[in-house]
């Protein structure tokens, strides 16, 4: 294996490709496979991926890459970018053999272990890579994902695209979010909500589920058939986490107790002893509403039940309580296919 590096990231794609092609045509043993040319490109001018691809198209059969493009100075060629280029462009008769559905998980693991956050607009693995905030984009994606997405999010290990509600969002995106929150409205109500939505969106960069529910005038307290009455948690460095939970289910009180590998795990396990439905926590996000250790935190959750994803939120000065409230908020939106315990 002979490595041909662009150590300073200075080459242009056609220049780098020409170097590889020249070597393939003039060095004995390369054309017949006795040796393999390998690329090693840096991203100082933002051309690492383009140079690597040019090298591949001109005969290189090994590429040196890194997850998230980490590396010296501006970094190296991103593994995820080359892998998805080869997967998306069917006219390139080459395969890398990478299980692309593990890309997002690998990216997050590397980011965590190296304490190097991935920029939001990073191709393939950035937080915004599958996020849509423009109204026309949102409408197109909701009707057909291929309108504005050349990659299926599932191909890189994500469940779905992210519809971000901003001042540029349209009625289709707002209706989609309302439906996900379990709020059904007619055309007249939708027009009223959308007008209020635009006024609020002019004041806030991004609208949350709380904001949407407020605009819709949804009276959630009247619809909730499961309410948290009390939660007591014991946890500490040398203590096995234990939780006792009391729920009000359609006016009847139920109490359960459980241990877990953390205070939240113990609380959820206790909750599941009362709510007898198969539930899986898919995602949760904790957000501080302002500043300070005594701040109110907001927890957003995604819980799967019977093949459907339900979104919920909760807020409290206690993170565990807010998380349990968010979980219960999801439960209250489950389709009534079977009775709760």
mmCIF file of C-alpha atoms in Angstrom:
data_model
loop_
_atom_site.group_PDB
_atom_site.id
_atom_site.type_symbol
_atom_site.label_atom_id
_atom_site.label_comp_id
_atom_site.label_asym_id
_atom_site.label_seq_id
_atom_site.Cartn_x
_atom_site.Cartn_y
_atom_site.Cartn_z
ATOM 1 C CA UNK A 1 0.000 0.000 0.000
ATOM 2 C CA UNK A 2 1.484 3.317 -1.085
ATOM 3 C CA UNK A 3 0.135 6.416 0.653
ATOM 4 C CA UNK A 4 -0.150 9.670 -1.302
ATOM 5 C CA UNK A 5 -0.834 12.457 1.209
ATOM 6 C CA UNK A 6 -2.005 16.004 0.688
ATOM 7 C CA UNK A 7 -0.540 16.940 4.058
ATOM 8 C CA UNK A 8 -1.322 20.651 3.948
ATOM 9 C CA UNK A 9 -4.681 20.381 2.159
ATOM 10 C CA UNK A 10 -3.420 22.617 -0.649
ATOM 11 C CA UNK A 11 -4.288 20.524 -3.737
ATOM 12 C CA UNK A 12 -7.291 21.185 -5.908
ATOM 13 C CA UNK A 13 -9.424 18.104 -6.673
ATOM 14 C CA UNK A 14 -8.372 17.913 -10.332
ATOM 15 C CA UNK A 15 -4.707 18.310 -9.368
ATOM 16 C CA UNK A 16 -4.855 15.575 -6.747
ATOM 17 C CA UNK A 17 -6.781 13.256 -9.062
ATOM 18 C CA UNK A 18 -4.206 13.874 -11.799
ATOM 19 C CA UNK A 19 -1.397 12.822 -9.452
ATOM 20 C CA UNK A 20 -3.167 9.548 -8.675
ATOM 21 C CA UNK A 21 -3.934 8.918 -12.333
ATOM 22 C CA UNK A 22 -0.302 9.622 -13.347
ATOM 23 C CA UNK A 23 0.967 7.115 -10.797
ATOM 24 C CA UNK A 24 -1.578 4.502 -11.920
ATOM 25 C CA UNK A 25 -0.389 4.885 -15.519
ATOM 26 C CA UNK A 26 3.384 5.065 -14.928
ATOM 27 C CA UNK A 27 4.231 2.925 -11.879
ATOM 28 C CA UNK A 28 4.639 -0.803 -12.481
ATOM 29 C CA UNK A 29 2.440 -3.007 -10.310
ATOM 30 C CA UNK A 30 -0.356 -0.512 -9.679
ATOM 31 C CA UNK A 31 -2.525 -1.273 -12.678
ATOM 32 C CA UNK A 32 -2.433 -5.033 -12.056
ATOM 33 C CA UNK A 33 -3.163 -4.708 -8.344
ATOM 34 C CA UNK A 34 0.240 -5.677 -6.933
ATOM 35 C CA UNK A 35 0.134 -2.478 -4.928
ATOM 36 C CA UNK A 36 -2.691 -0.169 -3.793
ATOM 37 C CA UNK A 37 -2.676 3.611 -3.738
ATOM 38 C CA UNK A 38 -4.083 5.180 -0.585
ATOM 39 C CA UNK A 39 -5.263 8.769 -0.111
ATOM 40 C CA UNK A 40 -4.575 10.894 2.953
ATOM 41 C CA UNK A 41 -6.117 14.354 2.586
ATOM 42 C CA UNK A 42 -6.285 17.269 5.008
ATOM 43 C CA UNK A 43 -9.050 19.849 5.091
ATOM 44 C CA UNK A 44 -7.145 23.144 5.404
ATOM 45 C CA UNK A 45 -8.993 24.621 2.419
ATOM 46 C CA UNK A 46 -12.165 22.590 2.876
ATOM 47 C CA UNK A 47 -11.383 20.205 0.015
ATOM 48 C CA UNK A 48 -10.405 17.001 1.825
ATOM 49 C CA UNK A 49 -13.522 15.091 0.793
ATOM 50 C CA UNK A 50 -13.412 16.370 -2.794
ATOM 51 C CA UNK A 51 -9.723 15.479 -3.124
ATOM 52 C CA UNK A 52 -10.263 12.024 -1.630
ATOM 53 C CA UNK A 53 -13.138 11.310 -3.984
ATOM 54 C CA UNK A 54 -11.066 12.529 -6.936
ATOM 55 C CA UNK A 55 -8.322 10.150 -5.872
ATOM 56 C CA UNK A 56 -10.774 7.251 -5.753
ATOM 57 C CA UNK A 57 -12.199 8.068 -9.170
ATOM 58 C CA UNK A 58 -8.680 8.039 -10.598
ATOM 59 C CA UNK A 59 -7.578 4.704 -9.166
ATOM 60 C CA UNK A 60 -6.932 4.912 -5.423
ATOM 61 C CA UNK A 61 -8.503 1.961 -3.612
ATOM 62 C CA UNK A 62 -7.821 2.873 0.025
ATOM 63 C CA UNK A 63 -8.820 6.110 1.743
ATOM 64 C CA UNK A 64 -7.560 7.311 5.103
ATOM 65 C CA UNK A 65 -10.433 9.022 6.886
ATOM 66 C CA UNK A 66 -11.608 9.954 10.368
ATOM 67 C CA UNK A 67 -15.024 9.987 12.022
ATOM 68 C CA UNK A 68 -16.369 13.558 12.252
ATOM 69 C CA UNK A 69 -13.354 14.669 10.184
ATOM 70 C CA UNK A 70 -11.197 15.103 13.301
ATOM 71 C CA UNK A 71 -7.470 15.547 12.758
ATOM 72 C CA UNK A 72 -4.510 17.899 12.663
ATOM 73 C CA UNK A 73 -5.363 21.590 12.182
ATOM 74 C CA UNK A 74 -8.612 21.729 10.131
ATOM 75 C CA UNK A 75 -8.954 17.962 10.223
ATOM 76 C CA UNK A 76 -8.914 15.071 7.769
ATOM 77 C CA UNK A 77 -11.391 13.622 5.305
ATOM 78 C CA UNK A 78 -14.634 12.591 7.041
ATOM 79 C CA UNK A 79 -15.429 8.896 6.944
ATOM 80 C CA UNK A 80 -19.165 9.576 6.936
ATOM 81 C CA UNK A 81 -18.958 11.886 3.920
ATOM 82 C CA UNK A 82 -17.043 9.465 1.693
ATOM 83 C CA UNK A 83 -19.203 6.509 2.785
ATOM 84 C CA UNK A 84 -22.447 8.320 1.975
ATOM 85 C CA UNK A 85 -21.162 9.737 -1.316
ATOM 86 C CA UNK A 86 -20.434 6.207 -2.505
ATOM 87 C CA UNK A 87 -23.825 5.042 -1.228
ATOM 88 C CA UNK A 88 -25.815 7.872 -2.836
ATOM 89 C CA UNK A 89 -24.057 8.066 -6.191
ATOM 90 C CA UNK A 90 -25.002 4.794 -7.853
ATOM 91 C CA UNK A 91 -23.021 5.682 -10.947
ATOM 92 C CA UNK A 92 -19.792 5.155 -8.976
ATOM 93 C CA UNK A 93 -19.241 1.373 -9.209
ATOM 94 C CA UNK A 94 -17.492 1.091 -5.844
ATOM 95 C CA UNK A 95 -18.509 -0.001 -2.342
ATOM 96 C CA UNK A 96 -16.758 0.549 0.968
ATOM 97 C CA UNK A 97 -18.574 -2.138 2.981
ATOM 98 C CA UNK A 98 -19.417 0.213 5.856
ATOM 99 C CA UNK A 99 -22.675 -0.291 7.765
ATOM 100 C CA UNK A 100 -23.855 3.287 7.360
ATOM 101 C CA UNK A 101 -26.685 2.838 9.876
ATOM 102 C CA UNK A 102 -24.031 2.947 12.611
ATOM 103 C CA UNK A 103 -22.580 6.270 11.444
ATOM 104 C CA UNK A 104 -24.584 8.544 13.761
ATOM 105 C CA UNK A 105 -23.906 6.362 16.815
ATOM 106 C CA UNK A 106 -20.182 6.251 16.009
ATOM 107 C CA UNK A 107 -20.103 10.011 15.489
ATOM 108 C CA UNK A 108 -21.706 10.694 18.863
ATOM 109 C CA UNK A 109 -19.408 8.219 20.616
ATOM 110 C CA UNK A 110 -16.273 9.826 19.153
ATOM 111 C CA UNK A 111 -17.581 13.290 19.974
ATOM 112 C CA UNK A 112 -18.203 12.248 23.572
ATOM 113 C CA UNK A 113 -14.900 10.421 24.110
ATOM 114 C CA UNK A 114 -12.850 13.253 22.595
ATOM 115 C CA UNK A 115 -14.944 16.067 24.138
ATOM 116 C CA UNK A 116 -15.186 17.587 20.647
ATOM 117 C CA UNK A 117 -18.724 18.758 19.796
ATOM 118 C CA UNK A 118 -19.852 18.263 16.198
ATOM 119 C CA UNK A 119 -20.813 21.522 14.524
ATOM 120 C CA UNK A 120 -24.566 21.760 13.948
ATOM 121 C CA UNK A 121 -24.255 22.142 10.170
ATOM 122 C CA UNK A 122 -21.717 19.328 9.716
ATOM 123 C CA UNK A 123 -22.597 17.184 6.701
ATOM 124 C CA UNK A 124 -24.249 13.816 7.467
ATOM 125 C CA UNK A 125 -23.830 13.851 11.285
ATOM 126 C CA UNK A 126 -24.515 17.471 12.272
ATOM 127 C CA UNK A 127 -27.588 18.268 14.340
ATOM 128 C CA UNK A 128 -29.058 20.272 11.458
ATOM 129 C CA UNK A 129 -28.136 17.837 8.671
ATOM 130 C CA UNK A 130 -31.746 16.581 8.517
ATOM 131 C CA UNK A 131 -33.470 19.605 10.046
ATOM 132 C CA UNK A 132 -35.832 21.733 7.976
ATOM 133 C CA UNK A 133 -37.007 25.201 8.991
ATOM 134 C CA UNK A 134 -37.970 26.783 5.666
ATOM 135 C CA UNK A 135 -41.708 26.556 5.017
ATOM 136 C CA UNK A 136 -41.413 25.325 1.423
ATOM 137 C CA UNK A 137 -38.789 22.763 2.454
ATOM 138 C CA UNK A 138 -40.920 21.502 5.326
ATOM 139 C CA UNK A 139 -43.985 21.134 3.139
ATOM 140 C CA UNK A 140 -41.972 19.280 0.496
ATOM 141 C CA UNK A 141 -40.358 16.905 3.007
ATOM 142 C CA UNK A 142 -43.670 16.130 4.700
ATOM 143 C CA UNK A 143 -45.184 15.224 1.310
ATOM 144 C CA UNK A 144 -42.151 13.343 0.003
ATOM 145 C CA UNK A 145 -38.826 13.196 1.860
ATOM 146 C CA UNK A 146 -36.837 12.888 -1.364
ATOM 147 C CA UNK A 147 -37.933 16.399 -2.367
ATOM 148 C CA UNK A 148 -35.216 17.979 -0.218
ATOM 149 C CA UNK A 149 -33.319 14.986 1.163
ATOM 150 C CA UNK A 150 -30.854 12.970 -0.900
ATOM 151 C CA UNK A 151 -30.213 10.710 2.095
ATOM 152 C CA UNK A 152 -32.781 8.714 4.035
ATOM 153 C CA UNK A 153 -32.133 9.555 7.733
ATOM 154 C CA UNK A 154 -32.511 5.848 8.532
ATOM 155 C CA UNK A 155 -29.465 5.123 6.358
ATOM 156 C CA UNK A 156 -27.262 6.913 8.890
ATOM 157 C CA UNK A 157 -29.061 5.639 11.994
ATOM 158 C CA UNK A 158 -31.672 8.350 12.567
ATOM 159 C CA UNK A 159 -35.406 7.723 12.975
ATOM 160 C CA UNK A 160 -36.677 10.678 10.957
ATOM 161 C CA UNK A 161 -36.070 14.219 9.783
ATOM 162 C CA UNK A 162 -36.421 17.117 12.206
ATOM 163 C CA UNK A 163 -39.050 19.741 11.429
ATOM 164 C CA UNK A 164 -37.915 22.911 13.232
ATOM 165 C CA UNK A 165 -40.629 25.504 13.766
ATOM 166 C CA UNK A 166 -39.447 29.054 13.073
ATOM 167 C CA UNK A 167 -40.843 32.217 11.505
ATOM 168 C CA UNK A 168 -40.152 30.644 8.092
ATOM 169 C CA UNK A 169 -42.323 27.582 8.766
ATOM 170 C CA UNK A 170 -45.620 27.068 6.973
ATOM 171 C CA UNK A 171 -49.020 25.658 7.894
ATOM 172 C CA UNK A 172 -48.036 22.117 6.890
ATOM 173 C CA UNK A 173 -45.204 21.982 9.434
ATOM 174 C CA UNK A 174 -47.348 23.518 12.180
ATOM 175 C CA UNK A 175 -50.161 21.053 11.525
ATOM 176 C CA UNK A 176 -47.656 18.183 11.548
ATOM 177 C CA UNK A 177 -46.368 19.233 14.980
ATOM 178 C CA UNK A 178 -49.891 19.714 16.359
ATOM 179 C CA UNK A 179 -50.823 16.207 15.217
ATOM 180 C CA UNK A 180 -47.695 14.800 16.871
ATOM 181 C CA UNK A 181 -48.755 16.522 20.093
ATOM 182 C CA UNK A 182 -52.211 14.978 19.846
ATOM 183 C CA UNK A 183 -54.040 18.201 18.944
ATOM 184 C CA UNK A 184 -56.571 18.020 16.094
ATOM 185 C CA UNK A 185 -57.920 21.285 14.672
ATOM 186 C CA UNK A 186 -60.164 22.287 11.782
ATOM 187 C CA UNK A 187 -59.255 24.729 9.005
ATOM 188 C CA UNK A 188 -60.724 27.776 10.761
ATOM 189 C CA UNK A 189 -58.872 27.052 13.998
ATOM 190 C CA UNK A 190 -55.707 26.301 12.036
ATOM 191 C CA UNK A 191 -55.791 29.718 10.410
ATOM 192 C CA UNK A 192 -56.217 31.388 13.787
ATOM 193 C CA UNK A 193 -53.394 29.387 15.349
ATOM 194 C CA UNK A 194 -51.080 30.043 12.414
ATOM 195 C CA UNK A 195 -51.568 33.807 12.657
ATOM 196 C CA UNK A 196 -50.693 33.711 16.349
ATOM 197 C CA UNK A 197 -47.804 31.392 15.542
ATOM 198 C CA UNK A 198 -46.239 33.899 13.131
ATOM 199 C CA UNK A 199 -46.486 36.725 15.662
ATOM 200 C CA UNK A 200 -44.769 34.650 18.342
ATOM 201 C CA UNK A 201 -42.183 33.302 15.880
ATOM 202 C CA UNK A 202 -41.087 36.873 15.151
ATOM 203 C CA UNK A 203 -40.082 37.171 18.808
ATOM 204 C CA UNK A 204 -38.496 33.725 19.322
ATOM 205 C CA UNK A 205 -35.805 32.001 17.251
ATOM 206 C CA UNK A 206 -37.445 28.587 17.597
ATOM 207 C CA UNK A 207 -40.823 27.581 19.010
ATOM 208 C CA UNK A 208 -41.141 24.713 21.464
ATOM 209 C CA UNK A 209 -43.935 22.210 22.018
ATOM 210 C CA UNK A 210 -45.044 24.288 25.009
ATOM 211 C CA UNK A 211 -45.462 27.306 22.756
ATOM 212 C CA UNK A 212 -47.449 25.326 20.188
ATOM 213 C CA UNK A 213 -49.808 23.907 22.803
ATOM 214 C CA UNK A 214 -50.312 27.348 24.273
ATOM 215 C CA UNK A 215 -51.189 28.743 20.853
ATOM 216 C CA UNK A 216 -53.604 25.923 20.187
ATOM 217 C CA UNK A 217 -55.325 26.634 23.463
ATOM 218 C CA UNK A 218 -55.155 22.961 24.314
ATOM 219 C CA UNK A 219 -56.602 22.274 27.743
ATOM 220 C CA UNK A 220 -54.350 19.366 28.589
ATOM 221 C CA UNK A 221 -55.307 19.182 32.254
ATOM 222 C CA UNK A 222 -58.856 18.230 31.297
ATOM 223 C CA UNK A 223 -57.668 15.506 28.937
ATOM 224 C CA UNK A 224 -55.077 13.843 31.158
ATOM 225 C CA UNK A 225 -56.260 10.516 32.486
ATOM 226 C CA UNK A 226 -52.898 9.790 34.141
ATOM 227 C CA UNK A 227 -51.506 12.323 36.617
ATOM 228 C CA UNK A 228 -48.476 12.267 38.910
ATOM 229 C CA UNK A 229 -49.632 12.661 42.519
ATOM 230 C CA UNK A 230 -46.338 12.014 44.323
ATOM 231 C CA UNK A 231 -42.777 10.872 43.659
ATOM 232 C CA UNK A 232 -40.195 9.988 46.276
ATOM 233 C CA UNK A 233 -36.668 9.038 45.209
ATOM 234 C CA UNK A 234 -33.704 7.816 47.251
ATOM 235 C CA UNK A 235 -30.322 8.053 45.545
ATOM 236 C CA UNK A 236 -26.677 8.607 46.346
ATOM 237 C CA UNK A 237 -23.110 7.492 45.745
ATOM 238 C CA UNK A 238 -23.334 4.411 47.985
ATOM 239 C CA UNK A 239 -27.121 3.927 47.869
ATOM 240 C CA UNK A 240 -29.126 1.748 45.479
ATOM 241 C CA UNK A 241 -31.537 4.147 43.734
ATOM 242 C CA UNK A 242 -35.131 3.515 44.773
ATOM 243 C CA UNK A 243 -38.346 5.260 43.778
ATOM 244 C CA UNK A 244 -41.919 5.269 45.065
ATOM 245 C CA UNK A 245 -44.521 6.724 42.732
ATOM 246 C CA UNK A 246 -48.214 7.511 43.190
ATOM 247 C CA UNK A 247 -50.378 7.970 40.096
ATOM 248 C CA UNK A 248 -53.948 9.127 39.626
ATOM 249 C CA UNK A 249 -55.443 7.051 36.807
ATOM 250 C CA UNK A 250 -58.924 8.252 35.917
ATOM 251 C CA UNK A 251 -59.579 9.178 39.538
ATOM 252 C CA UNK A 252 -58.145 6.017 41.123
ATOM 253 C CA UNK A 253 -54.846 6.154 43.049
ATOM 254 C CA UNK A 254 -52.111 3.577 42.483
ATOM 255 C CA UNK A 255 -48.725 3.302 44.221
ATOM 256 C CA UNK A 256 -45.664 1.318 43.125
ATOM 257 C CA UNK A 257 -42.048 1.003 44.169
ATOM 258 C CA UNK A 258 -38.915 -0.062 42.299
ATOM 259 C CA UNK A 259 -35.137 0.079 42.275
ATOM 260 C CA UNK A 260 -32.997 0.957 39.242
ATOM 261 C CA UNK A 261 -29.513 1.861 38.066
ATOM 262 C CA UNK A 262 -30.325 5.531 38.631
ATOM 263 C CA UNK A 263 -33.123 7.655 40.096
ATOM 264 C CA UNK A 264 -34.864 8.112 36.735
ATOM 265 C CA UNK A 265 -34.579 4.427 35.836
ATOM 266 C CA UNK A 266 -36.078 3.484 39.212
ATOM 267 C CA UNK A 267 -38.918 5.991 38.724
ATOM 268 C CA UNK A 268 -39.768 4.753 35.217
ATOM 269 C CA UNK A 269 -39.710 1.122 36.356
ATOM 270 C CA UNK A 270 -42.099 1.973 39.188
ATOM 271 C CA UNK A 271 -44.367 3.790 36.741
ATOM 272 C CA UNK A 272 -44.409 0.759 34.448
ATOM 273 C CA UNK A 273 -45.699 -1.400 37.312
ATOM 274 C CA UNK A 274 -48.860 0.724 37.209
ATOM 275 C CA UNK A 275 -49.160 1.535 33.509
ATOM 276 C CA UNK A 276 -49.230 -1.926 31.937
ATOM 277 C CA UNK A 277 -48.331 -1.056 28.373
ATOM 278 C CA UNK A 278 -45.201 -1.818 26.408
ATOM 279 C CA UNK A 279 -43.274 1.468 26.311
ATOM 280 C CA UNK A 280 -39.761 2.308 25.136
ATOM 281 C CA UNK A 281 -37.959 5.563 25.822
ATOM 282 C CA UNK A 282 -36.425 6.568 22.474
ATOM 283 C CA UNK A 283 -34.982 10.009 23.203
ATOM 284 C CA UNK A 284 -34.906 12.662 25.893
ATOM 285 C CA UNK A 285 -33.519 16.184 26.080
ATOM 286 C CA UNK A 286 -33.004 18.254 29.226
ATOM 287 C CA UNK A 287 -33.021 22.031 28.876
ATOM 288 C CA UNK A 288 -32.517 24.770 31.465
ATOM 289 C CA UNK A 289 -35.032 27.580 31.076
ATOM 290 C CA UNK A 290 -32.751 30.272 32.476
ATOM 291 C CA UNK A 291 -29.634 30.192 34.660
ATOM 292 C CA UNK A 292 -28.654 28.923 38.099
ATOM 293 C CA UNK A 293 -28.684 25.617 39.968
ATOM 294 C CA UNK A 294 -32.203 26.377 41.263
ATOM 295 C CA UNK A 295 -33.543 26.859 37.752
ATOM 296 C CA UNK A 296 -36.639 25.166 36.349
ATOM 297 C CA UNK A 297 -35.651 22.567 33.781
ATOM 298 C CA UNK A 298 -37.688 21.348 30.845
ATOM 299 C CA UNK A 299 -37.525 17.748 29.636
ATOM 300 C CA UNK A 300 -38.623 16.652 26.154
ATOM 301 C CA UNK A 301 -39.167 12.946 25.506
ATOM 302 C CA UNK A 302 -40.011 10.524 22.746
ATOM 303 C CA UNK A 303 -41.685 7.298 23.870
ATOM 304 C CA UNK A 304 -42.612 4.463 21.527
ATOM 305 C CA UNK A 305 -45.802 2.477 22.014
ATOM 306 C CA UNK A 306 -47.297 -0.012 19.581
ATOM 307 C CA UNK A 307 -45.082 1.192 16.734
ATOM 308 C CA UNK A 308 -45.954 4.873 17.210
ATOM 309 C CA UNK A 309 -43.746 7.667 18.563
ATOM 310 C CA UNK A 310 -45.277 10.052 21.086
ATOM 311 C CA UNK A 311 -43.767 13.363 22.185
ATOM 312 C CA UNK A 312 -44.099 14.694 25.700
ATOM 313 C CA UNK A 313 -42.649 17.378 27.943
ATOM 314 C CA UNK A 314 -42.449 18.177 31.623
ATOM 315 C CA UNK A 315 -40.926 20.929 33.729
ATOM 316 C CA UNK A 316 -39.881 21.133 37.350
ATOM 317 C CA UNK A 317 -36.988 22.308 39.498
ATOM 318 C CA UNK A 318 -36.213 18.600 40.008
ATOM 319 C CA UNK A 319 -34.845 16.863 36.898
ATOM 320 C CA UNK A 320 -36.243 13.429 37.808
ATOM 321 C CA UNK A 321 -39.726 14.821 38.457
ATOM 322 C CA UNK A 322 -39.656 16.769 35.193
ATOM 323 C CA UNK A 323 -38.574 13.603 33.358
ATOM 324 C CA UNK A 324 -41.368 11.517 34.865
ATOM 325 C CA UNK A 325 -43.885 14.257 33.995
ATOM 326 C CA UNK A 326 -42.627 14.169 30.399
ATOM 327 C CA UNK A 327 -42.995 10.381 30.291
ATOM 328 C CA UNK A 328 -46.540 10.623 31.644
ATOM 329 C CA UNK A 329 -47.318 13.333 29.088
ATOM 330 C CA UNK A 330 -46.419 10.813 26.382
ATOM 331 C CA UNK A 331 -48.602 8.145 27.995
ATOM 332 C CA UNK A 332 -51.604 10.477 27.972
ATOM 333 C CA UNK A 333 -51.287 10.695 24.183
ATOM 334 C CA UNK A 334 -51.223 6.912 23.591
ATOM 335 C CA UNK A 335 -53.966 5.537 21.404
ATOM 336 C CA UNK A 336 -56.564 3.775 23.626
ATOM 337 C CA UNK A 337 -55.896 0.258 22.356
ATOM 338 C CA UNK A 338 -55.895 -1.375 25.747
ATOM 339 C CA UNK A 339 -56.697 -0.500 29.318
ATOM 340 C CA UNK A 340 -54.042 0.881 31.665
ATOM 341 C CA UNK A 341 -53.331 -0.890 34.912
#
